[in-house]
Amino acid sequence: TNSWKGIRVTVKLTIQNRAAKVDVEPNATSLVIKQLKEPLRDRKKTKNIKHSGNLTKQQIFDICRQIRYKSLSKEFKGTVKEVLGTCNAVGCTVEGMKPMALQQAIDNDEFECPES
């Protein structure tokens, strides 16, 4: 949990024989913010922060592979589009382009997505 310091992340509690086990279940937003490698901030003092960073295609594909098992899409490019939507909400760019433009490029088969 120390690697997720300063980032809001979902945790899964498994209780067996009155012993609790904690698992970190990162969602797309926390993975994107972690990939941006921003400095730590105090969540109580700084509110409504805009994450103005830039991610590479490879970083996006890595995030997609991590959340693929809980994605609702049939194909890998659907998961890529989900993560790009998250990037848009967070406020970062991908390869210097807006995430919405990349989603359009995926729909028009101009952006290459690997199979997995």
PDB file of C-alpha atoms in Angstrom:
ATOM      1  CA  THR A   1       0.000   0.000   0.000  1.00  0.00           C
ATOM      2  CA  ASN A   2       2.995   2.300   0.368  1.00  0.00           C
ATOM      3  CA  SER A   3       3.392   2.587  -3.420  1.00  0.00           C
ATOM      4  CA  TRP A   4      -0.161   4.037  -3.595  1.00  0.00           C
ATOM      5  CA  LYS A   5       0.519   6.802  -1.037  1.00  0.00           C
ATOM      6  CA  GLY A   6      -1.452   9.954  -1.844  1.00  0.00           C
ATOM      7  CA  ILE A   7      -3.704   8.266  -4.444  1.00  0.00           C
ATOM      8  CA  ARG A   8      -7.285   7.248  -3.696  1.00  0.00           C
ATOM      9  CA  VAL A   9      -7.579   3.525  -4.402  1.00  0.00           C
ATOM     10  CA  THR A  10     -10.174   0.792  -3.783  1.00  0.00           C
ATOM     11  CA  VAL A  11      -9.360  -1.911  -1.236  1.00  0.00           C
ATOM     12  CA  LYS A  12     -10.900  -5.359  -0.996  1.00  0.00           C
ATOM     13  CA  LEU A  13     -11.395  -6.776   2.485  1.00  0.00           C
ATOM     14  CA  THR A  14     -11.444 -10.559   2.766  1.00  0.00           C
ATOM     15  CA  ILE A  15     -12.502 -11.799   6.184  1.00  0.00           C
ATOM     16  CA  GLN A  16     -11.882 -15.441   7.076  1.00  0.00           C
ATOM     17  CA  ASN A  17     -12.064 -16.852  10.606  1.00  0.00           C
ATOM     18  CA  ARG A  18     -12.220 -13.316  12.024  1.00  0.00           C
ATOM     19  CA  ALA A  19      -8.919 -12.415  10.340  1.00  0.00           C
ATOM     20  CA  ALA A  20      -9.068  -9.569   7.834  1.00  0.00           C
ATOM     21  CA  LYS A  21      -6.896  -9.577   4.719  1.00  0.00           C
ATOM     22  CA  VAL A  22      -6.550  -6.351   2.714  1.00  0.00           C
ATOM     23  CA  ASP A  23      -5.987  -6.387  -1.063  1.00  0.00           C
ATOM     24  CA  VAL A  24      -5.455  -3.245  -3.136  1.00  0.00           C
ATOM     25  CA  GLU A  25      -7.771  -3.232  -6.173  1.00  0.00           C
ATOM     26  CA  PRO A  26      -6.652  -0.280  -8.310  1.00  0.00           C
ATOM     27  CA  ASN A  27      -9.139   1.179 -10.768  1.00  0.00           C
ATOM     28  CA  ALA A  28      -8.351   2.908 -14.056  1.00  0.00           C
ATOM     29  CA  THR A  29      -8.194   6.401 -12.533  1.00  0.00           C
ATOM     30  CA  SER A  30      -5.678   5.484  -9.844  1.00  0.00           C
ATOM     31  CA  LEU A  31      -3.528   3.602 -12.374  1.00  0.00           C
ATOM     32  CA  VAL A  32      -3.495   6.617 -14.737  1.00  0.00           C
ATOM     33  CA  ILE A  33      -2.563   8.998 -11.910  1.00  0.00           C
ATOM     34  CA  LYS A  34       0.173   6.609 -10.770  1.00  0.00           C
ATOM     35  CA  GLN A  35       1.614   6.423 -14.312  1.00  0.00           C
ATOM     36  CA  LEU A  36       1.782  10.247 -14.420  1.00  0.00           C
ATOM     37  CA  LYS A  37       4.330  10.065 -11.552  1.00  0.00           C
ATOM     38  CA  GLU A  38       3.223  13.314  -9.959  1.00  0.00           C
ATOM     39  CA  PRO A  39       4.694  14.516  -6.646  1.00  0.00           C
ATOM     40  CA  LEU A  40       2.836  13.744  -3.421  1.00  0.00           C
ATOM     41  CA  ARG A  41       0.236  16.274  -2.303  1.00  0.00           C
ATOM     42  CA  ASP A  42      -1.911  16.768   0.764  1.00  0.00           C
ATOM     43  CA  ARG A  43      -5.468  15.804  -0.185  1.00  0.00           C
ATOM     44  CA  LYS A  44      -6.895  17.899   2.645  1.00  0.00           C
ATOM     45  CA  LYS A  45      -5.314  21.143   1.450  1.00  0.00           C
ATOM     46  CA  THR A  46      -5.272  20.954  -2.368  1.00  0.00           C
ATOM     47  CA  LYS A  47      -8.674  20.314  -3.936  1.00  0.00           C
ATOM     48  CA  ASN A  48      -9.864  19.819  -7.538  1.00  0.00           C
ATOM     49  CA  ILE A  49      -6.383  19.283  -8.975  1.00  0.00           C
ATOM     50  CA  LYS A  50      -5.929  19.045 -12.756  1.00  0.00           C
ATOM     51  CA  HIS A  51      -3.431  16.364 -13.775  1.00  0.00           C
ATOM     52  CA  SER A  52      -1.764  17.926 -16.809  1.00  0.00           C
ATOM     53  CA  GLY A  53       0.649  15.177 -17.783  1.00  0.00           C
ATOM     54  CA  ASN A  54       1.410  13.173 -20.890  1.00  0.00           C
ATOM     55  CA  LEU A  55       1.306   9.374 -21.235  1.00  0.00           C
ATOM     56  CA  THR A  56       2.768   7.162 -23.961  1.00  0.00           C
ATOM     57  CA  LYS A  57       0.841   4.500 -25.909  1.00  0.00           C
ATOM     58  CA  GLN A  58       2.790   1.790 -24.098  1.00  0.00           C
ATOM     59  CA  GLN A  59       1.770   3.134 -20.669  1.00  0.00           C
ATOM     60  CA  ILE A  60      -1.892   3.138 -21.759  1.00  0.00           C
ATOM     61  CA  PHE A  61      -1.615  -0.474 -23.002  1.00  0.00           C
ATOM     62  CA  ASP A  62       0.004  -1.510 -19.678  1.00  0.00           C
ATOM     63  CA  ILE A  63      -2.898   0.027 -17.737  1.00  0.00           C
ATOM     64  CA  CYS A  64      -5.373  -1.751 -20.042  1.00  0.00           C
ATOM     65  CA  ARG A  65      -3.710  -5.118 -19.420  1.00  0.00           C
ATOM     66  CA  GLN A  66      -3.995  -4.575 -15.651  1.00  0.00           C
ATOM     67  CA  ILE A  67      -7.735  -3.784 -15.709  1.00  0.00           C
ATOM     68  CA  ARG A  68      -8.702  -6.098 -18.578  1.00  0.00           C
ATOM     69  CA  TYR A  69     -10.214  -8.729 -16.268  1.00  0.00           C
ATOM     70  CA  LYS A  70     -12.803  -6.301 -14.864  1.00  0.00           C
ATOM     71  CA  SER A  71     -13.496  -4.438 -18.090  1.00  0.00           C
ATOM     72  CA  LEU A  72     -16.953  -4.711 -19.627  1.00  0.00           C
ATOM     73  CA  SER A  73     -15.740  -4.667 -23.244  1.00  0.00           C
ATOM     74  CA  LYS A  74     -15.416  -7.714 -25.506  1.00  0.00           C
ATOM     75  CA  GLU A  75     -12.226  -6.662 -27.291  1.00  0.00           C
ATOM     76  CA  PHE A  76      -8.956  -5.129 -26.087  1.00  0.00           C
ATOM     77  CA  LYS A  77      -9.536  -1.926 -28.057  1.00  0.00           C
ATOM     78  CA  GLY A  78     -12.734  -1.386 -26.058  1.00  0.00           C
ATOM     79  CA  THR A  79     -10.675  -1.484 -22.883  1.00  0.00           C
ATOM     80  CA  VAL A  80      -8.240   1.001 -24.448  1.00  0.00           C
ATOM     81  CA  LYS A  81     -11.179   3.322 -25.143  1.00  0.00           C
ATOM     82  CA  GLU A  82     -12.345   2.974 -21.514  1.00  0.00           C
ATOM     83  CA  VAL A  83      -8.895   3.992 -20.251  1.00  0.00           C
ATOM     84  CA  LEU A  84      -8.765   6.889 -22.742  1.00  0.00           C
ATOM     85  CA  GLY A  85     -12.079   8.125 -21.351  1.00  0.00           C
ATOM     86  CA  THR A  86     -10.541   8.004 -17.888  1.00  0.00           C
ATOM     87  CA  CYS A  87      -7.530   9.978 -19.174  1.00  0.00           C
ATOM     88  CA  ASN A  88      -9.956  12.591 -20.497  1.00  0.00           C
ATOM     89  CA  ALA A  89     -11.672  12.834 -17.096  1.00  0.00           C
ATOM     90  CA  VAL A  90      -8.330  13.092 -15.283  1.00  0.00           C
ATOM     91  CA  GLY A  91      -7.155  15.788 -17.711  1.00  0.00           C
ATOM     92  CA  CYS A  92      -3.969  14.269 -19.155  1.00  0.00           C
ATOM     93  CA  THR A  93      -2.945  13.798 -22.782  1.00  0.00           C
ATOM     94  CA  VAL A  94      -1.700  10.702 -24.641  1.00  0.00           C
ATOM     95  CA  GLU A  95       1.252  11.096 -27.031  1.00  0.00           C
ATOM     96  CA  GLY A  96       0.534  14.857 -26.994  1.00  0.00           C
ATOM     97  CA  MET A  97      -3.024  14.358 -28.309  1.00  0.00           C
ATOM     98  CA  LYS A  98      -6.377  14.688 -26.584  1.00  0.00           C
ATOM     99  CA  PRO A  99      -7.799  11.294 -25.518  1.00  0.00           C
ATOM    100  CA  MET A 100     -11.109  11.954 -27.318  1.00  0.00           C
ATOM    101  CA  ALA A 101      -9.239  12.401 -30.630  1.00  0.00           C
ATOM    102  CA  LEU A 102      -7.557   9.028 -30.067  1.00  0.00           C
ATOM    103  CA  GLN A 103     -10.937   7.399 -29.423  1.00  0.00           C
ATOM    104  CA  GLN A 104     -12.119   8.733 -32.789  1.00  0.00           C
ATOM    105  CA  ALA A 105      -8.944   7.359 -34.393  1.00  0.00           C
ATOM    106  CA  ILE A 106      -9.631   3.906 -32.880  1.00  0.00           C
ATOM    107  CA  ASP A 107     -13.182   3.975 -34.290  1.00  0.00           C
ATOM    108  CA  ASN A 108     -11.821   4.875 -37.747  1.00  0.00           C
ATOM    109  CA  ASP A 109      -9.072   2.182 -37.551  1.00  0.00           C
ATOM    110  CA  GLU A 110      -6.317   4.828 -37.704  1.00  0.00           C
ATOM    111  CA  PHE A 111      -4.858   3.944 -34.275  1.00  0.00           C
ATOM    112  CA  GLU A 112      -3.256   0.498 -33.917  1.00  0.00           C
ATOM    113  CA  CYS A 113      -4.242  -1.505 -30.834  1.00  0.00           C
ATOM    114  CA  PRO A 114      -2.589  -4.829 -30.007  1.00  0.00           C
ATOM    115  CA  GLU A 115      -4.796  -7.868 -29.492  1.00  0.00           C
ATOM    116  CA  SER A 116      -3.968  -8.170 -25.802  1.00  0.00           C
TER     117      SER A 116
END
